[in-house]
Amino acid sequence: MRSIRLRTVALTAVAAVAFGSLAACGETSDDGDGVTITVEGWRPGDKQATIDAVKAQAAAFHKDHPDITVKPVEWQWNAQTFPAQLAGGTLPISFRVPFTDTKGLVERGQVADVDAEIRELPYFDKLNPNVLAAAQGTDGKVYGLPSDVYANALHYNRDLFTKAGLDPDKPPTTWEELRAAAKQIHDRTGATGYAEMTTSNTGGWILTTLTYALGGRMETQDGDTFTATVDNPQAEQALQLLHDMRWTDESFSGNTAYDWAGINQAFAAGKVGMFISGSDVYNALVTTSAIDPKTYGLTAVPLGDSADAGVLGGGSVNVVSAKASDAEAEAAVAWADFFRVRKYTDESAAVADAKTQTAADQPVGTPTFPIFDEASYTTYQGWVKDYVNVPLEQMSGYTSRMFDLSLIAEPPAQTQAVYGALDPVVQKVLSDEDADIAALLKDADASVQQILDKG
């Protein structure tokens, strides 16, 4: 392998070792014969049809870019395994990270500067500034291409609603209705009425979602100073709700170890009536968990009465290994553009992508949050309407409100570490009927402040 020119990046001793391995992962050949890069392809557990669809996209990309060969690999970001993969050099050249992780990776020199490549994209000036900010460093440069923007939503099983005597076309719109529906589902069907993720930082993620929905926040910012506000009335209210559903109503799952993949599997298997996750999780429920589309429902997360109530939103940034050569970085951005974003701005790309996805029985039309604006989103939906194969009529509780929702960004400082510090709080409330919620939040607040102070 020979690189044309390596980018200059300030590396720590540990990162320098890691990036030496990352370069090897690229399997590049920038020697006049083009460039070959490994890219994030499919999730562990995805069906063969999904794998084939990604490979078909890679072939289509190569046809348009004959000097670039893309090798998709199985990979999915996970808070617990990502640091080791980064240090061990097992990441692909092109991969996605959450909005919350990008700035930290930039500060540590762990992703490439692709500012020039991103700014050359024909739609750069149309990107939502709030979305683009997630990919920018403190220097104002752009270090990746945002995609997969979501707002958390309530997913529900229409079949369990019907069996419980509930109207599947009228999902809960308040927390009181959600609690009542969860109990009715459990009492009449024996299934778990509502379930909550609790591990791998997901417990903190969803607790933050509930807190936002009630009007609270987990951090405040004053310039470069961040203050923990985990110990707030809304977080206490959210935990009390979970406690009461678990121990008073007995409608809450006794499983205190759900992660993202685990709760998806339980929901797709008809064991869970409702849970909260990203609005786009239907794709994973189809490609990995084999859900029956007829049973699926999507609606907005209930909001409290506070003027500050809103929906937690986030997304992914397509980043590039810091050790990438110029050719590799340009190829990685071109792939992210082709595979993730261009279809939202170009009709021919939208139709070509939709045709490829439907031919492989992949979901087309799942609601996401616009990378650009409402008009662009509506236009895209029009381009692919003949290929949409998801039950949009069963998602109207969300789609009819998505542009009216107040989208609140995730806690800006040390996000994943903050979520990790909150996981045990949620687990304790769900596993100990006598858990002292006020004391748990007080202790968690102190722990989070220590995390924020360390930076």
Short mmCIF file of N, CA and C in Angstrom, two decimals, residues 103 106 133 135-143:
data_model
loop_
_atom_site.label_atom_id
_atom_site.label_comp_id
_atom_site.label_asym_id
_atom_site.label_seq_id
_atom_site.Cartn_x
_atom_site.Cartn_y
_atom_site.Cartn_z
N LYS A 103 -17.35 16.15 17.85
CA LYS A 103 -16.43 17.19 18.33
C LYS A 103 -15.30 16.60 19.17
N VAL A 106 -12.80 15.10 16.84
CA VAL A 106 -12.05 16.17 16.17
C VAL A 106 -10.97 16.72 17.09
N ALA A 133 -23.84 21.91 12.13
CA ALA A 133 -23.04 22.24 13.32
C ALA A 133 -22.52 20.99 14.01
N ALA A 135 -21.27 18.48 12.71
CA ALA A 135 -20.10 17.95 12.01
C ALA A 135 -18.92 18.92 12.03
N GLN A 136 -19.08 20.03 12.71
CA GLN A 136 -18.04 21.05 12.72
C GLN A 136 -17.23 21.03 14.01
N GLY A 137 -15.94 21.36 13.88
CA GLY A 137 -15.09 21.52 15.04
C GLY A 137 -15.15 22.94 15.54
N THR A 138 -14.45 23.22 16.63
CA THR A 138 -14.43 24.58 17.17
C THR A 138 -13.74 25.55 16.22
N ASP A 139 -12.98 25.01 15.26
CA ASP A 139 -12.31 25.85 14.28
C ASP A 139 -13.22 26.22 13.11
N GLY A 140 -14.46 25.72 13.14
CA GLY A 140 -15.41 26.03 12.08
C GLY A 140 -15.31 25.13 10.87
N LYS A 141 -14.29 24.28 10.82
CA LYS A 141 -14.14 23.37 9.70
C LYS A 141 -15.14 22.21 9.82
N VAL A 142 -15.42 21.60 8.68
CA VAL A 142 -16.36 20.49 8.64
C VAL A 142 -15.59 19.17 8.58
N TYR A 143 -15.94 18.26 9.47
CA TYR A 143 -15.20 17.01 9.60
C TYR A 143 -16.03 15.78 9.22
#
